[in-house]
PDB file of C-alpha atoms in Angstrom:
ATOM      1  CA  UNK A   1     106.079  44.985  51.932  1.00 44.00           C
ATOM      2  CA  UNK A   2     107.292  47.182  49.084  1.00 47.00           C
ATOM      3  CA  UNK A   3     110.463  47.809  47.944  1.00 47.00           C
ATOM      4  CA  UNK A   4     111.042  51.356  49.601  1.00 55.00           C
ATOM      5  CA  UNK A   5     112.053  50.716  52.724  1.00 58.00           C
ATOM      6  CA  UNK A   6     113.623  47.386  54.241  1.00 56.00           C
ATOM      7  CA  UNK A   7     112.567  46.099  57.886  1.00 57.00           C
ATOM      8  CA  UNK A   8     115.232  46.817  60.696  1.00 63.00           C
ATOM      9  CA  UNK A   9     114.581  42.419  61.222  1.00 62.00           C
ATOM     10  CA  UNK A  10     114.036  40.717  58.185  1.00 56.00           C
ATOM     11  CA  UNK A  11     112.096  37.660  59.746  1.00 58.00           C
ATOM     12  CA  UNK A  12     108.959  40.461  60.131  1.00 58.00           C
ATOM     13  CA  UNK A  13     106.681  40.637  57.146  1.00 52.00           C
ATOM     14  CA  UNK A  14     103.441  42.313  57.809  1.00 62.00           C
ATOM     15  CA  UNK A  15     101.244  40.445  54.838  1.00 70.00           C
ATOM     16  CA  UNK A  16     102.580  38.781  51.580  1.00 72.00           C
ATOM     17  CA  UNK A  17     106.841  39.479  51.138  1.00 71.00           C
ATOM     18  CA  UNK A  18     106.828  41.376  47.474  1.00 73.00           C
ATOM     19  CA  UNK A  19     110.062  42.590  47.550  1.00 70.00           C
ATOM     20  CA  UNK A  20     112.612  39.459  46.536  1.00 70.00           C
ATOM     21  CA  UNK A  21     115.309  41.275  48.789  1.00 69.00           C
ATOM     22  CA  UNK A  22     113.148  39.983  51.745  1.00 69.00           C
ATOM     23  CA  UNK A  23     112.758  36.401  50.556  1.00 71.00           C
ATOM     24  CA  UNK A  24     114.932  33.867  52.133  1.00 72.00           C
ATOM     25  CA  UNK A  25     115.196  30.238  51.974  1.00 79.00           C
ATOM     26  CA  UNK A  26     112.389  27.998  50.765  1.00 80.00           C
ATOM     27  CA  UNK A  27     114.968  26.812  48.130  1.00 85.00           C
ATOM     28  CA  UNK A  28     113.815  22.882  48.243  1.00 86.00           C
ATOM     29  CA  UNK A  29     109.964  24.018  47.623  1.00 88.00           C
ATOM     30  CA  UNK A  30     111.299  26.419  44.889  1.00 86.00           C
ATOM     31  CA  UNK A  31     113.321  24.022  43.440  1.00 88.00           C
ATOM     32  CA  UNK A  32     110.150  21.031  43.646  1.00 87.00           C
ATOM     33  CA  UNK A  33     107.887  23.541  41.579  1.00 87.00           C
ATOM     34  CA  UNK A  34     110.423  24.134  38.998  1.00 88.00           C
ATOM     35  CA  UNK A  35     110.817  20.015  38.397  1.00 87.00           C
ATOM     36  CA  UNK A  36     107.397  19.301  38.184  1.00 85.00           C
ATOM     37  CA  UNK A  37     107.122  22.301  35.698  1.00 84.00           C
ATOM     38  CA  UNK A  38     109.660  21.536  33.560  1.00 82.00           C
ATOM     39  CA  UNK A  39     109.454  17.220  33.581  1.00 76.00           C
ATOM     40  CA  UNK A  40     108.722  15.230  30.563  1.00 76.00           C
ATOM     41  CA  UNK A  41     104.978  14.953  32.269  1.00 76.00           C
ATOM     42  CA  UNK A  42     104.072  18.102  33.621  1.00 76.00           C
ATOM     43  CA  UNK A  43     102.397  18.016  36.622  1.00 74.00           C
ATOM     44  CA  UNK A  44     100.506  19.993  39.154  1.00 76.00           C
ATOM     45  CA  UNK A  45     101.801  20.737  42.791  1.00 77.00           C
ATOM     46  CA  UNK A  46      99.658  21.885  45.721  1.00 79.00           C
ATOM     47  CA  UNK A  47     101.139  23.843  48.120  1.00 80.00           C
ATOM     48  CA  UNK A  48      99.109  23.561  51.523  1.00 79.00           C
ATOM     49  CA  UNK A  49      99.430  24.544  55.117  1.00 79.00           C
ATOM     50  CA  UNK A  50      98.491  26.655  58.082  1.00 78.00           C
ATOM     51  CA  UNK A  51      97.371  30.320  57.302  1.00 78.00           C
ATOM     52  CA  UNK A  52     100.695  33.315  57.309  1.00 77.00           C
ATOM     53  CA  UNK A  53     103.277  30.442  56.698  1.00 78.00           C
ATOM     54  CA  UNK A  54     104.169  32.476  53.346  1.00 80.00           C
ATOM     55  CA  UNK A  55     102.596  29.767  51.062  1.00 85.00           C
ATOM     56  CA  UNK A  56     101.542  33.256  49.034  1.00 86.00           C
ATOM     57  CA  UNK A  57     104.646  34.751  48.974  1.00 85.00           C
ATOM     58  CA  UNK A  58     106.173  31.733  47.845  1.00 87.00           C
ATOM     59  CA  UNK A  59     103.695  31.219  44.947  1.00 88.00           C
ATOM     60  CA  UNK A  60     104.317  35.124  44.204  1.00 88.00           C
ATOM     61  CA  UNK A  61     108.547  34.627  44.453  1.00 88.00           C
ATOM     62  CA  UNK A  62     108.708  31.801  41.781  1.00 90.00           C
ATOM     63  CA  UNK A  63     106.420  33.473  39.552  1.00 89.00           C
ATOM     64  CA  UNK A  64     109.225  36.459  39.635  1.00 89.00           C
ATOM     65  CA  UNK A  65     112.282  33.852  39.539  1.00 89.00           C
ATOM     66  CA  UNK A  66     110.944  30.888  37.846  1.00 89.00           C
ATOM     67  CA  UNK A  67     113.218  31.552  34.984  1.00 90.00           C
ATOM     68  CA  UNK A  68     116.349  31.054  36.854  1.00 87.00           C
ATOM     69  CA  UNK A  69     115.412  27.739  37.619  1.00 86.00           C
ATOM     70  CA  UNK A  70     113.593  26.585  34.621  1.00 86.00           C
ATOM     71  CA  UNK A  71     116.577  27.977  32.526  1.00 82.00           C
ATOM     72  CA  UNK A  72     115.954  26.005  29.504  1.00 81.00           C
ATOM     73  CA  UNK A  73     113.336  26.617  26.782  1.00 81.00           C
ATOM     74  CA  UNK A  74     111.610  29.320  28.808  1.00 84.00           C
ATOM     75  CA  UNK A  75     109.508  30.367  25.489  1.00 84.00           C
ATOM     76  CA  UNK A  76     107.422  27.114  26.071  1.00 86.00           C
ATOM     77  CA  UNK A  77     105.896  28.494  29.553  1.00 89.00           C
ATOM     78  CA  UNK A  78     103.372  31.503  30.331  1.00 89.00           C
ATOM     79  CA  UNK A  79     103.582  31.532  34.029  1.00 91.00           C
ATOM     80  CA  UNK A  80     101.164  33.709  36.413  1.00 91.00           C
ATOM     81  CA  UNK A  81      99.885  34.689  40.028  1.00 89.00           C
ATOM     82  CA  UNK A  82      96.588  35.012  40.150  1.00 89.00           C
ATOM     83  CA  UNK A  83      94.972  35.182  44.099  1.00 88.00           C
ATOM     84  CA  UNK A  84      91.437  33.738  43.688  1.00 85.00           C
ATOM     85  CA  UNK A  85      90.269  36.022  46.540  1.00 78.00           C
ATOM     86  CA  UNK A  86      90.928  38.944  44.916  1.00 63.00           C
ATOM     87  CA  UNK A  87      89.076  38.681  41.609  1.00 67.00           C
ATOM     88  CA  UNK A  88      85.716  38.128  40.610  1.00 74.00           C
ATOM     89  CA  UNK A  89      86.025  33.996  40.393  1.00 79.00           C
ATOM     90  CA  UNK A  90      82.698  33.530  42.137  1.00 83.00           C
ATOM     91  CA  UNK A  91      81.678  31.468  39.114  1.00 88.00           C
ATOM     92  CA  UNK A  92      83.269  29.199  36.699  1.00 89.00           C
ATOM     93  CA  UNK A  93      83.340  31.347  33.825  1.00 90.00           C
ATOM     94  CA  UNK A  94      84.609  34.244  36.216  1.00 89.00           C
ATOM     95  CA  UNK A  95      87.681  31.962  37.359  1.00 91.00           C
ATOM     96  CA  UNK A  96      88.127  31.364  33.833  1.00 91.00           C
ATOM     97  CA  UNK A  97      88.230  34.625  32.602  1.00 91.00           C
ATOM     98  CA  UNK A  98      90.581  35.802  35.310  1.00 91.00           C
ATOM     99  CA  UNK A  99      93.346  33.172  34.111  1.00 91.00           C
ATOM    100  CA  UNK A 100      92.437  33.954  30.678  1.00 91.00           C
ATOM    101  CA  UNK A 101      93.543  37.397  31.045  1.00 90.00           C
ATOM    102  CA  UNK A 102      96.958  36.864  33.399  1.00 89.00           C
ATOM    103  CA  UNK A 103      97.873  34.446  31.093  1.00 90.00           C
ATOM    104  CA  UNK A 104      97.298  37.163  28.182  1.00 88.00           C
ATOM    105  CA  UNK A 105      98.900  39.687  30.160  1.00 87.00           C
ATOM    106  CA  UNK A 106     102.320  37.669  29.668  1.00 84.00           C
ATOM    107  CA  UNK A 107     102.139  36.918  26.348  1.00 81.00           C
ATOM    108  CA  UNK A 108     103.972  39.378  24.209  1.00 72.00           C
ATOM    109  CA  UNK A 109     104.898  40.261  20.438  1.00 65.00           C
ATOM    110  CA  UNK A 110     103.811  38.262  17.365  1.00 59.00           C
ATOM    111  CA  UNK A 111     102.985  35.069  20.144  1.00 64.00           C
ATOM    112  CA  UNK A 112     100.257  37.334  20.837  1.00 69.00           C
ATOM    113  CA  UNK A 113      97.621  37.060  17.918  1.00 73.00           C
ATOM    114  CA  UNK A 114      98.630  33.203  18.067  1.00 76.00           C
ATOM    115  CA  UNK A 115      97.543  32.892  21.450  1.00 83.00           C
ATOM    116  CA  UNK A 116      94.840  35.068  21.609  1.00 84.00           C
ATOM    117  CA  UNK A 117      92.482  33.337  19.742  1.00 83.00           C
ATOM    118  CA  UNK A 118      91.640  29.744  21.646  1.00 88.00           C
ATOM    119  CA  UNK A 119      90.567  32.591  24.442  1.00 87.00           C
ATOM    120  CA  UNK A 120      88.074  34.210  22.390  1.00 84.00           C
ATOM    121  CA  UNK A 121      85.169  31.821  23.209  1.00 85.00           C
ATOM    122  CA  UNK A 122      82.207  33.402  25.191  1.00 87.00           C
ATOM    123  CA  UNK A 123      81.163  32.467  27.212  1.00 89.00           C
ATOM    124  CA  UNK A 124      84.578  30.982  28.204  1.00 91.00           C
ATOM    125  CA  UNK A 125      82.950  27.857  29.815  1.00 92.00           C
ATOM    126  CA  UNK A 126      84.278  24.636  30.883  1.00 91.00           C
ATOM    127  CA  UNK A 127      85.323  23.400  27.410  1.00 91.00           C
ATOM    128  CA  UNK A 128      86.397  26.395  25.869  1.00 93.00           C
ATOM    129  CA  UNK A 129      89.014  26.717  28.762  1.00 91.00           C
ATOM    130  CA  UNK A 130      89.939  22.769  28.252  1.00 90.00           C
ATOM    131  CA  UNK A 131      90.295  23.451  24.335  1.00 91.00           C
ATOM    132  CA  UNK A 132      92.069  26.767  24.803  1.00 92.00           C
ATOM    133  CA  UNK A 133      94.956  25.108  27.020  1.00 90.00           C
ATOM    134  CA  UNK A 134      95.091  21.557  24.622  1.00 90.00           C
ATOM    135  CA  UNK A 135      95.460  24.668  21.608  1.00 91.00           C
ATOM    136  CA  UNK A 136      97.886  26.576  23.510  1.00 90.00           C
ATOM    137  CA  UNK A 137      99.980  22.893  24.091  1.00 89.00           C
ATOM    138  CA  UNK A 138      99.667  22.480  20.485  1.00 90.00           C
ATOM    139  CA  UNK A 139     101.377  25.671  19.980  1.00 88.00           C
ATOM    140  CA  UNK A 140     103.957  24.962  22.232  1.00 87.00           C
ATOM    141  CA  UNK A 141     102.912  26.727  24.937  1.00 88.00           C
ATOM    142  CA  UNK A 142     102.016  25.540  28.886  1.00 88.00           C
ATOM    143  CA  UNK A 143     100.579  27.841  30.823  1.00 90.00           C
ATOM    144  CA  UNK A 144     101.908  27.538  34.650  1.00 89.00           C
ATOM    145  CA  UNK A 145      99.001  28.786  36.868  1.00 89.00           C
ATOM    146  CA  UNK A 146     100.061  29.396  40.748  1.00 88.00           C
ATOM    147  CA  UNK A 147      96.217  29.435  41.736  1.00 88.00           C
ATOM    148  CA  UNK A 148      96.536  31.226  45.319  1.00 88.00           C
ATOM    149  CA  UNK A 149      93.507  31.283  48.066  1.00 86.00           C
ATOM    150  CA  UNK A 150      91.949  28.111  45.700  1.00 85.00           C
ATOM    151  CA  UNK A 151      90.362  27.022  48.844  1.00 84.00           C
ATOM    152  CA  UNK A 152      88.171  29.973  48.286  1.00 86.00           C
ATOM    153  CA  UNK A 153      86.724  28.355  44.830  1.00 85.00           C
ATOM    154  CA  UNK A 154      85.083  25.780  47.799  1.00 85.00           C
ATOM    155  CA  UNK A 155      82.625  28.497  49.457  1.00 86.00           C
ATOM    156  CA  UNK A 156      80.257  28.122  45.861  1.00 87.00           C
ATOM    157  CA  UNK A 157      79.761  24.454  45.790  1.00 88.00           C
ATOM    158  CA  UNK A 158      76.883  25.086  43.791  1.00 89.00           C
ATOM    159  CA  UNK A 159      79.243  27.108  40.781  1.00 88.00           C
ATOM    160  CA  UNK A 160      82.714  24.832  41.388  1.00 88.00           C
ATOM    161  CA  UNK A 161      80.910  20.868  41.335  1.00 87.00           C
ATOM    162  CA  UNK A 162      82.798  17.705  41.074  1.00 86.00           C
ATOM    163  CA  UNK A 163      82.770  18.365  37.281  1.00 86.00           C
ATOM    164  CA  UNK A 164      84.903  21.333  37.393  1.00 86.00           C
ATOM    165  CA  UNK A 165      87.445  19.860  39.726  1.00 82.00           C
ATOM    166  CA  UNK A 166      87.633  16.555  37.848  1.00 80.00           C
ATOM    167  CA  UNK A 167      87.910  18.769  34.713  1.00 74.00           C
ATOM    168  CA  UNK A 168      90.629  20.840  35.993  1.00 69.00           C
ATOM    169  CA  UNK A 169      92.498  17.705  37.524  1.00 60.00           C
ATOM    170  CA  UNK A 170      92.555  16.740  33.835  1.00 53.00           C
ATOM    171  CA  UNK A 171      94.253  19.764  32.384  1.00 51.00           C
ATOM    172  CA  UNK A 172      96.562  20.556  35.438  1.00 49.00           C
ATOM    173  CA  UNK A 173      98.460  17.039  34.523  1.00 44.00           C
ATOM    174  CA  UNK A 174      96.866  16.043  38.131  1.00 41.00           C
TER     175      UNK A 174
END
């Protein structure tokens, strides 16, 4: 739903709610992904359930508000949506890549050239991703990734194995 135009009922959303104006409630769940992102121990948080519950428009809402609840020392995160579905994360590197460049997107000014360089590896494999995030923590930086559709990583069992989950378990804080 864009922003042109609001619903005559607001409880109708046909697809993901992208306009905030539409957004209601959810304010515990909001306020559980902002704790576990800002603790002493970052750690990862899965949000599951049923399919059009809004678990996407959720993940999309935060990632436009998290700031109002993180509040303090919002320099230290770089905080994306990326939908798994829609980009080319048929492969390891591919999933790699595609949170390699959201988390570039948000970077801006002289953090840039900083940050830009622990992505540089090619390929961008397993542990060129793991050393890119331990450089980016050394740098101050914690990139917040709201992974939607991850389920879909599961239909290429033979490109995601236990290896890559254990892996990413590691560097989610999970």
């Amino acid at each position: 739903m864009t922003s042109r135009a609001l619903p005559d009922n607001p409880f109708v959303a046909a697809g993901m709610i992208e306009d905030p104006r539409l957004f209601v409630g959810r304010q515990d769940e909001l306020h559980a992904i902002a704790s576990r992102m800002k603790g002493d121990q970052p750690t990862s948080i899965n949000i599951v359930g049923d399919k059009h519950i809004g678990k996407s428009s959720l993940l999309d809402y935060f990632v436009r508000t998290w700031q109002q609840r993180v509040l303090d020392n919002t320099s230290r995160y770089v905080v994306i949506y990326l939908p798994l579905r829609g980009v080319d994360c048929q492969t390891e590197t591919g999933f790699y890549e595609a949170v390699a460049e959201g988390l570039l997107n948000h970077v801006h000014g002289w953090q840039q050239r900083n940050l830009q360089n622990p992505w540089k590896t090619k390929p961008l494999n397993r542990q060129a991703f793991s050393d890119a995030v331990k450089e980016w923590k050394q740098q101050g930086k914690l990139p917040v990734l709201c992974l939607d559709d991850f389920e879909s990583l599961l239909k290429y069992p033979d490109k995601f194995d236990n290896g890559f989950y254990d892996n990413y378990a590691i560097y989610s804080g999970g």
